mmCIF file of C-alpha atoms and ligand atoms in Angstrom:
data_model
loop_
_atom_site.group_PDB
_atom_site.id
_atom_site.type_symbol
_atom_site.label_atom_id
_atom_site.label_comp_id
_atom_site.label_asym_id
_atom_site.label_seq_id
_atom_site.Cartn_x
_atom_site.Cartn_y
_atom_site.Cartn_z
ATOM 1 C CA MET A 201 -11.083 46.371 142.229
ATOM 2 C CA GLN A 202 -9.421 44.729 145.229
ATOM 3 C CA ARG A 203 -5.999 45.949 144.115
ATOM 4 C CA ALA A 204 -7.283 49.515 143.786
ATOM 5 C CA ALA A 205 -9.074 49.311 147.141
ATOM 6 C CA LEU A 206 -5.975 47.973 148.904
ATOM 7 C CA ALA A 207 -3.877 50.783 147.407
ATOM 8 C CA TRP A 208 -6.400 53.403 148.571
ATOM 9 C CA ARG A 209 -6.464 51.937 152.051
ATOM 10 C CA ARG A 210 -2.662 51.803 152.229
ATOM 11 C CA ALA A 211 -2.658 55.487 151.246
ATOM 12 C CA GLY A 212 -4.905 56.167 154.265
ATOM 13 C CA LYS A 213 -8.017 56.978 152.247
ATOM 14 C CA ARG A 214 -11.467 56.083 153.542
ATOM 15 C CA ILE A 215 -13.704 54.192 151.102
ATOM 16 C CA GLY A 216 -17.450 54.819 150.937
ATOM 17 C CA PHE A 217 -19.492 52.310 148.953
ATOM 18 C CA VAL A 218 -22.941 52.374 147.314
ATOM 19 C CA PRO A 219 -23.979 49.058 145.735
ATOM 20 C CA THR A 220 -26.668 49.351 143.031
ATOM 21 C CA MET A 221 -28.202 47.539 140.081
ATOM 22 C CA GLY A 222 -27.873 50.658 137.923
ATOM 23 C CA TYR A 223 -30.491 52.686 136.043
ATOM 24 C CA LEU A 224 -29.640 55.287 138.628
ATOM 25 C CA HIS A 225 -32.056 57.873 139.975
ATOM 26 C CA ASP A 226 -31.936 60.498 142.685
ATOM 27 C CA GLY A 227 -32.556 57.862 145.370
ATOM 28 C CA HIS A 228 -29.231 56.247 144.445
ATOM 29 C CA MET A 229 -27.530 59.628 144.146
ATOM 30 C CA SER A 230 -28.691 60.621 147.645
ATOM 31 C CA LEU A 231 -26.803 57.557 148.918
ATOM 32 C CA VAL A 232 -23.740 58.691 146.961
ATOM 33 C CA ARG A 233 -23.938 62.145 148.558
ATOM 34 C CA ASP A 234 -24.266 60.515 151.982
ATOM 35 C CA ALA A 235 -21.190 58.358 151.303
ATOM 36 C CA ARG A 236 -19.235 61.444 150.209
ATOM 37 C CA ARG A 237 -20.162 63.320 153.395
ATOM 38 C CA ARG A 238 -18.922 60.387 155.445
ATOM 39 C CA VAL A 239 -15.551 59.837 153.721
ATOM 40 C CA GLY A 240 -14.834 63.529 153.113
ATOM 41 C CA PRO A 241 -13.381 65.252 150.053
ATOM 42 C CA ASP A 242 -10.180 63.186 150.207
ATOM 43 C CA GLY A 243 -12.026 59.896 150.568
ATOM 44 C CA ILE A 244 -13.008 57.521 147.773
ATOM 45 C CA VAL A 245 -16.611 56.936 146.763
ATOM 46 C CA VAL A 246 -17.269 53.709 144.833
ATOM 47 C CA VAL A 247 -20.580 52.847 143.161
ATOM 48 C CA SER A 248 -21.081 49.298 141.931
ATOM 49 C CA ILE A 249 -23.519 48.558 139.131
ATOM 50 C CA TYR A 250 -24.363 44.901 138.878
ATOM 51 C CA VAL A 251 -27.690 43.270 138.071
ATOM 52 C CA ASN A 252 -27.172 40.263 140.304
ATOM 53 C CA PRO A 253 -28.641 37.125 138.713
ATOM 54 C CA THR A 254 -28.890 35.121 141.967
ATOM 55 C CA GLN A 255 -31.400 37.519 143.543
ATOM 56 C CA PHE A 256 -33.871 37.067 140.676
ATOM 57 C CA ALA A 257 -36.130 34.004 140.464
ATOM 58 C CA PRO A 258 -36.337 32.380 136.999
ATOM 59 C CA THR A 259 -39.799 33.955 136.558
ATOM 60 C CA GLU A 260 -38.606 37.486 137.399
ATOM 61 C CA ASP A 261 -37.364 40.442 135.357
ATOM 62 C CA LEU A 262 -33.571 39.771 135.208
ATOM 63 C CA SER A 263 -33.191 39.985 131.412
ATOM 64 C CA LYS A 264 -35.592 42.928 131.175
ATOM 65 C CA TYR A 265 -34.168 44.904 134.097
ATOM 66 C CA PRO A 266 -33.676 48.492 132.798
ATOM 67 C CA ARG A 267 -30.108 49.484 131.901
ATOM 68 C CA ASP A 268 -28.528 52.751 130.740
ATOM 69 C CA LEU A 269 -24.832 52.738 131.527
ATOM 70 C CA LYS A 270 -24.034 55.950 129.693
ATOM 71 C CA ARG A 271 -26.540 57.861 131.762
ATOM 72 C CA ASP A 272 -25.392 56.119 134.949
ATOM 73 C CA TYR A 273 -21.776 57.154 134.282
ATOM 74 C CA ALA A 274 -22.835 60.762 133.634
ATOM 75 C CA LEU A 275 -24.767 60.870 136.919
ATOM 76 C CA CYS A 276 -21.818 59.378 138.819
ATOM 77 C CA ARG A 277 -19.376 61.793 137.216
ATOM 78 C CA GLY A 278 -21.678 64.704 138.056
ATOM 79 C CA GLU A 279 -21.733 63.620 141.694
ATOM 80 C CA GLY A 280 -17.942 63.233 141.936
ATOM 81 C CA VAL A 281 -17.917 59.423 142.240
ATOM 82 C CA ASP A 282 -14.297 58.182 142.109
ATOM 83 C CA ALA A 283 -14.899 54.716 140.706
ATOM 84 C CA VAL A 284 -17.740 52.738 139.168
ATOM 85 C CA PHE A 285 -17.276 49.007 139.690
ATOM 86 C CA LEU A 286 -18.920 46.988 136.914
ATOM 87 C CA PRO A 287 -18.119 43.355 137.586
ATOM 88 C CA SER A 288 -18.947 40.658 135.058
ATOM 89 C CA ASP A 289 -20.888 37.491 135.900
ATOM 90 C CA ALA A 290 -17.656 35.549 135.358
ATOM 91 C CA VAL A 291 -15.927 37.564 138.094
ATOM 92 C CA MET A 292 -18.786 37.489 140.593
ATOM 93 C CA TYR A 293 -19.841 33.873 140.021
ATOM 94 C CA PRO A 294 -16.844 31.969 138.668
ATOM 95 C CA GLY A 295 -17.946 28.671 137.123
ATOM 96 C CA ARG A 296 -21.660 29.288 137.752
ATOM 97 C CA ALA A 297 -22.659 28.596 134.138
ATOM 98 C CA GLU A 298 -20.959 25.191 134.415
ATOM 99 C CA GLY A 299 -22.477 24.460 137.852
ATOM 100 C CA ARG A 300 -19.225 24.883 139.800
ATOM 101 C CA TYR A 301 -20.117 28.009 141.821
ATOM 102 C CA SER A 302 -21.295 26.685 145.197
ATOM 103 C CA THR A 303 -20.866 29.217 148.049
ATOM 104 C CA TYR A 304 -23.704 31.419 149.304
ATOM 105 C CA VAL A 305 -24.384 33.637 152.320
ATOM 106 C CA GLN A 306 -27.785 33.289 153.950
ATOM 107 C CA GLU A 307 -29.406 35.272 156.753
ATOM 108 C CA GLU A 308 -31.907 32.952 158.407
ATOM 109 C CA ARG A 309 -34.249 35.043 160.546
ATOM 110 C CA LEU A 310 -34.967 38.551 159.268
ATOM 111 C CA THR A 311 -35.389 37.390 155.666
ATOM 112 C CA LEU A 312 -38.209 34.873 156.227
ATOM 113 C CA GLY A 313 -41.241 37.179 156.005
ATOM 114 C CA MET A 314 -42.426 39.885 153.605
ATOM 115 C CA GLU A 315 -40.045 40.108 150.599
ATOM 116 C CA GLY A 316 -38.524 36.767 151.608
ATOM 117 C CA ALA A 317 -41.939 35.084 151.662
ATOM 118 C CA SER A 318 -42.922 36.564 148.294
ATOM 119 C CA ARG A 319 -39.480 35.940 146.740
ATOM 120 C CA PRO A 320 -38.034 32.858 148.497
ATOM 121 C CA THR A 321 -34.558 32.872 146.875
ATOM 122 C CA HIS A 322 -34.166 36.651 146.734
ATOM 123 C CA PHE A 323 -32.319 37.460 149.960
ATOM 124 C CA ARG A 324 -29.822 34.622 149.648
ATOM 125 C CA GLY A 325 -28.764 36.289 146.394
ATOM 126 C CA VAL A 326 -28.671 39.726 148.016
ATOM 127 C CA THR A 327 -26.576 38.774 151.060
ATOM 128 C CA THR A 328 -24.254 36.704 148.872
ATOM 129 C CA ILE A 329 -23.586 39.485 146.369
ATOM 130 C CA VAL A 330 -23.246 42.182 149.040
ATOM 131 C CA ALA A 331 -20.737 40.058 150.987
ATOM 132 C CA LYS A 332 -18.783 39.506 147.778
ATOM 133 C CA LEU A 333 -18.902 43.203 146.854
ATOM 134 C CA PHE A 334 -17.652 44.107 150.347
ATOM 135 C CA ASN A 335 -14.709 41.754 149.762
ATOM 136 C CA CYS A 336 -13.943 43.446 146.449
ATOM 137 C CA VAL A 337 -14.416 47.114 147.430
ATOM 138 C CA LEU A 338 -13.135 46.845 151.051
ATOM 139 C CA PRO A 339 -15.249 49.823 152.189
ATOM 140 C CA ASP A 340 -15.081 51.636 155.534
ATOM 141 C CA VAL A 341 -18.734 52.562 155.153
ATOM 142 C CA ALA A 342 -21.509 51.250 152.889
ATOM 143 C CA VAL A 343 -24.757 53.149 152.333
ATOM 144 C CA PHE A 344 -28.118 51.463 151.697
ATOM 145 C CA GLY A 345 -31.604 52.895 151.169
ATOM 146 C CA ALA A 346 -34.448 52.735 153.690
ATOM 147 C CA LYS A 347 -36.655 52.035 150.651
ATOM 148 C CA ASP A 348 -35.553 48.385 150.990
ATOM 149 C CA TRP A 349 -35.987 48.224 154.756
ATOM 150 C CA GLN A 350 -35.848 44.455 155.141
ATOM 151 C CA GLN A 351 -32.794 44.248 152.881
ATOM 152 C CA ALA A 352 -30.992 46.876 154.980
ATOM 153 C CA ALA A 353 -31.857 44.961 158.168
ATOM 154 C CA ALA A 354 -30.542 41.698 156.701
ATOM 155 C CA ILE A 355 -27.317 43.343 155.529
ATOM 156 C CA ARG A 356 -26.757 44.979 158.889
ATOM 157 C CA ARG A 357 -27.240 41.580 160.546
ATOM 158 C CA MET A 358 -24.918 39.851 158.083
ATOM 159 C CA THR A 359 -22.237 42.506 158.640
ATOM 160 C CA THR A 360 -22.381 41.931 162.388
ATOM 161 C CA ASP A 361 -22.681 38.148 162.182
ATOM 162 C CA LEU A 362 -19.795 37.734 159.715
ATOM 163 C CA ASN A 363 -17.509 40.399 161.304
ATOM 164 C CA PHE A 364 -17.209 42.617 158.241
ATOM 165 C CA PRO A 365 -15.053 45.565 159.391
ATOM 166 C CA LEU A 366 -17.271 48.363 158.105
ATOM 167 C CA LYS A 367 -20.144 50.628 159.074
ATOM 168 C CA ILE A 368 -23.596 50.199 157.528
ATOM 169 C CA VAL A 369 -25.617 53.371 156.984
ATOM 170 C CA VAL A 370 -29.309 53.406 156.044
ATOM 171 C CA ALA A 371 -30.358 56.625 154.275
ATOM 172 C CA PRO A 372 -33.955 57.885 153.881
ATOM 173 C CA THR A 373 -36.201 57.017 150.935
ATOM 174 C CA ARG A 374 -36.283 59.629 148.157
ATOM 175 C CA ARG A 375 -39.692 60.222 146.654
ATOM 176 C CA GLU A 376 -41.276 61.832 143.602
ATOM 177 C CA SER A 377 -43.296 64.977 144.328
ATOM 178 C CA ASP A 378 -46.531 62.939 144.549
ATOM 179 C CA GLY A 379 -45.029 60.586 147.147
ATOM 180 C CA LEU A 380 -44.096 57.603 144.947
ATOM 181 C CA ALA A 381 -40.785 56.150 146.150
ATOM 182 C CA MET A 382 -38.152 56.473 143.433
ATOM 183 C CA SER A 383 -37.272 53.103 141.895
ATOM 184 C CA SER A 384 -35.635 51.857 138.713
ATOM 185 C CA ARG A 385 -38.730 49.664 138.282
ATOM 186 C CA ASN A 386 -40.994 52.747 138.020
ATOM 187 C CA ALA A 387 -39.782 52.835 134.390
ATOM 188 C CA TYR A 388 -41.976 49.768 133.714
ATOM 189 C CA LEU A 389 -45.198 51.545 134.721
ATOM 190 C CA SER A 390 -47.800 52.589 132.130
ATOM 191 C CA ALA A 391 -49.307 56.074 132.504
ATOM 192 C CA VAL A 392 -52.340 54.588 134.277
ATOM 193 C CA ASP A 393 -50.165 52.447 136.578
ATOM 194 C CA ARG A 394 -48.001 55.445 137.360
ATOM 195 C CA SER A 395 -50.960 57.598 138.360
ATOM 196 C CA GLN A 396 -52.338 54.835 140.626
ATOM 197 C CA ALA A 397 -48.963 53.860 142.126
ATOM 198 C CA THR A 398 -49.232 56.690 144.649
ATOM 199 C CA ILE A 399 -51.468 54.298 146.599
ATOM 200 C CA LEU A 400 -48.426 52.798 148.363
ATOM 201 C CA SER A 401 -47.286 56.025 150.021
ATOM 202 C CA GLN A 402 -50.927 57.038 150.564
ATOM 203 C CA ALA A 403 -51.586 53.762 152.418
ATOM 204 C CA ILE A 404 -48.613 54.475 154.683
ATOM 205 C CA ALA A 405 -49.855 58.021 155.317
ATOM 206 C CA ALA A 406 -53.367 56.707 156.085
ATOM 207 C CA CYS A 407 -52.012 54.168 158.600
ATOM 208 C CA ARG A 408 -49.805 56.834 160.188
ATOM 209 C CA GLN A 409 -52.898 58.980 160.631
ATOM 210 C CA ALA A 410 -54.906 56.035 161.996
ATOM 211 C CA VAL A 411 -52.451 55.322 164.835
ATOM 212 C CA LYS A 412 -51.710 58.946 165.661
ATOM 213 C CA GLN A 413 -54.031 59.089 168.677
ATOM 214 C CA SER A 414 -54.332 55.454 169.757
ATOM 215 C CA SER A 415 -53.169 51.972 168.781
ATOM 216 C CA VAL A 416 -55.139 49.856 166.278
ATOM 217 C CA PRO A 417 -55.181 46.049 165.774
ATOM 218 C CA ALA A 418 -52.941 45.055 162.846
ATOM 219 C CA ALA A 419 -55.722 42.894 161.377
ATOM 220 C CA GLU A 420 -57.981 45.951 161.168
ATOM 221 C CA LEU A 421 -55.322 48.089 159.466
ATOM 222 C CA LYS A 422 -54.506 45.280 157.009
ATOM 223 C CA LYS A 423 -58.162 45.189 155.937
ATOM 224 C CA ALA A 424 -58.203 48.973 155.581
ATOM 225 C CA VAL A 425 -55.063 48.872 153.383
ATOM 226 C CA ALA A 426 -56.554 46.085 151.238
ATOM 227 C CA ARG A 427 -59.704 48.200 150.750
ATOM 228 C CA LEU A 428 -57.627 51.250 149.895
ATOM 229 C CA VAL A 429 -55.545 49.391 147.291
ATOM 230 C CA LYS A 430 -58.774 48.038 145.730
ATOM 231 C CA THR A 431 -59.749 51.639 144.922
ATOM 232 C CA ARG A 432 -56.927 51.552 142.306
ATOM 233 C CA PRO A 433 -58.061 48.944 139.761
ATOM 234 C CA ALA A 434 -54.566 48.661 138.207
ATOM 235 C CA GLY A 435 -53.034 47.632 141.545
ATOM 236 C CA ARG A 436 -53.088 44.249 143.318
ATOM 237 C CA LEU A 437 -51.912 44.027 146.915
ATOM 238 C CA ASP A 438 -49.191 41.392 147.423
ATOM 239 C CA TYR A 439 -48.692 41.893 151.173
ATOM 240 C CA VAL A 440 -48.924 44.460 153.929
ATOM 241 C CA GLU A 441 -47.162 43.917 157.265
ATOM 242 C CA PHE A 442 -46.845 45.812 160.535
ATOM 243 C CA PHE A 443 -43.721 45.095 162.556
ATOM 244 C CA ASP A 444 -41.042 46.312 164.927
ATOM 245 C CA SER A 445 -38.608 48.472 162.941
ATOM 246 C CA ASP A 446 -35.486 46.801 164.394
ATOM 247 C CA THR A 447 -36.392 43.150 164.906
ATOM 248 C CA LEU A 448 -38.916 43.006 162.024
ATOM 249 C CA GLU A 449 -41.128 40.922 164.383
ATOM 250 C CA PRO A 450 -44.799 41.328 163.372
ATOM 251 C CA VAL A 451 -46.940 43.285 165.837
ATOM 252 C CA THR A 452 -50.587 42.470 166.549
ATOM 253 C CA THR A 453 -51.283 45.980 167.823
ATOM 254 C CA VAL A 454 -49.994 48.839 165.705
ATOM 255 C CA LYS A 455 -48.980 52.069 167.378
ATOM 256 C CA ARG A 456 -46.980 55.194 166.734
ATOM 257 C CA GLY A 457 -43.419 54.140 165.967
ATOM 258 C CA SER A 458 -44.442 50.742 164.570
ATOM 259 C CA HIS A 459 -43.126 50.111 161.060
ATOM 260 C CA MET A 460 -45.169 49.129 158.023
ATOM 261 C CA ALA A 461 -44.242 47.686 154.631
ATOM 262 C CA LEU A 462 -46.303 46.743 151.599
ATOM 263 C CA ALA A 463 -45.904 45.397 148.078
ATOM 264 C CA VAL A 464 -48.360 46.073 145.263
ATOM 265 C CA PHE A 465 -48.367 44.616 141.754
ATOM 266 C CA PHE A 466 -49.131 46.818 138.765
ATOM 267 C CA GLY A 467 -49.297 44.274 135.962
ATOM 268 C CA LYS A 468 -46.039 42.338 136.280
ATOM 269 C CA THR A 469 -44.296 45.220 138.065
ATOM 270 C CA ARG A 470 -44.091 44.810 141.805
ATOM 271 C CA LEU A 471 -43.585 48.019 143.812
ATOM 272 C CA ILE A 472 -42.593 48.132 147.468
ATOM 273 C CA ASP A 473 -42.626 50.862 150.087
ATOM 274 C CA ASN A 474 -42.360 51.137 153.851
ATOM 275 C CA GLY A 475 -42.360 53.702 156.602
ATOM 276 C CA ARG A 476 -42.344 54.379 160.299
ATOM 277 C CA LEU A 477 -45.799 55.223 161.590
HETATM 278 P P1 AMP B 175 -31.171 49.006 143.544
HETATM 279 O O1 AMP B 175 -30.377 49.583 142.422
HETATM 280 O O2 AMP B 175 -32.653 49.130 143.352
HETATM 281 O O3 AMP B 175 -30.732 47.626 143.943
HETATM 282 O O4 AMP B 175 -30.869 49.934 144.804
HETATM 283 C C1 AMP B 175 -29.573 50.200 145.223
HETATM 284 C C2 AMP B 175 -29.611 50.941 146.527
HETATM 285 O O5 AMP B 175 -30.352 52.150 146.382
HETATM 286 C C3 AMP B 175 -30.301 50.138 147.649
HETATM 287 O O6 AMP B 175 -29.613 50.369 148.876
HETATM 288 C C4 AMP B 175 -31.675 50.761 147.669
HETATM 289 O O7 AMP B 175 -32.318 50.646 148.931
HETATM 290 C C5 AMP B 175 -31.358 52.204 147.370
HETATM 291 N N1 AMP B 175 -32.540 52.907 146.862
HETATM 292 C C6 AMP B 175 -33.374 52.506 145.866
HETATM 293 N N2 AMP B 175 -34.385 53.385 145.721
HETATM 294 C C7 AMP B 175 -34.197 54.344 146.660
HETATM 295 C C8 AMP B 175 -34.920 55.525 147.029
HETATM 296 N N3 AMP B 175 -36.040 55.897 146.417
HETATM 297 N N4 AMP B 175 -34.424 56.287 148.050
HETATM 298 C C9 AMP B 175 -33.292 55.914 148.701
HETATM 299 N N5 AMP B 175 -32.576 54.815 148.388
HETATM 300 C C10 AMP B 175 -33.014 54.044 147.391
#
């Protein structure tokens, strides 16, 4: 991958990069289209597909994470992707099985709350793998989804802090027609879960409505979201937070332009969503 990337760069081609864990959907493909627009028809668009073991806790869904490489390739081909990078564990984590792999990248401020609080080892795995993928693909621009808002913020910070010479783009969340954010994990949902999973985007819409005219205490909105999620018996609220969209600092008073994120369990499946109010 590095050899190919160096050759493309020497030939003056711009490289656009979309890192994924596969089981691609239109959310991923919208990032691919964004990358293509940015590098132009003569540029190179690379998609990586790698289910990164270090961002999963031992109790999480690593071995069960959905995979369909044939379909992923077809989608990439259809979208004019130039290269799909499919690294092996042995390439990404040399010696890890024998306990020799020992270098990680950790963002220490933006990753403490929300997803980081619910999944304490998650972001160390994410920043580590993304840094490593950047070193392999050598992109000029990398595109991430707003769906994972905190992840995008951490990666932007890491890119600045570690002087990676590339531009980070955050592209909007793609949704199903009923508002559910597209996600590979939606494949785990039963029919009942699926019908009740719209509660995440509905909670965001309700909060947006609530702060339209005047600000509201965060504690009040959190209670309202908890009540709303309780109306869907299949769902269990993990967290809801209101914060500044750039710094991710929690706000005590929520107003127009504040950001909100929530996570809701449906059985063992944990769905996340977020939005600007
Ligand atoms: P994943 O394969 O879930 O790790 O996601 C790979 C990339 O796609 C990340 O940058 C995600 O934020 C992004 N992504 C996932 N779902 C969506 C969506 N519904 N809309 C836009 N981007 C998404």
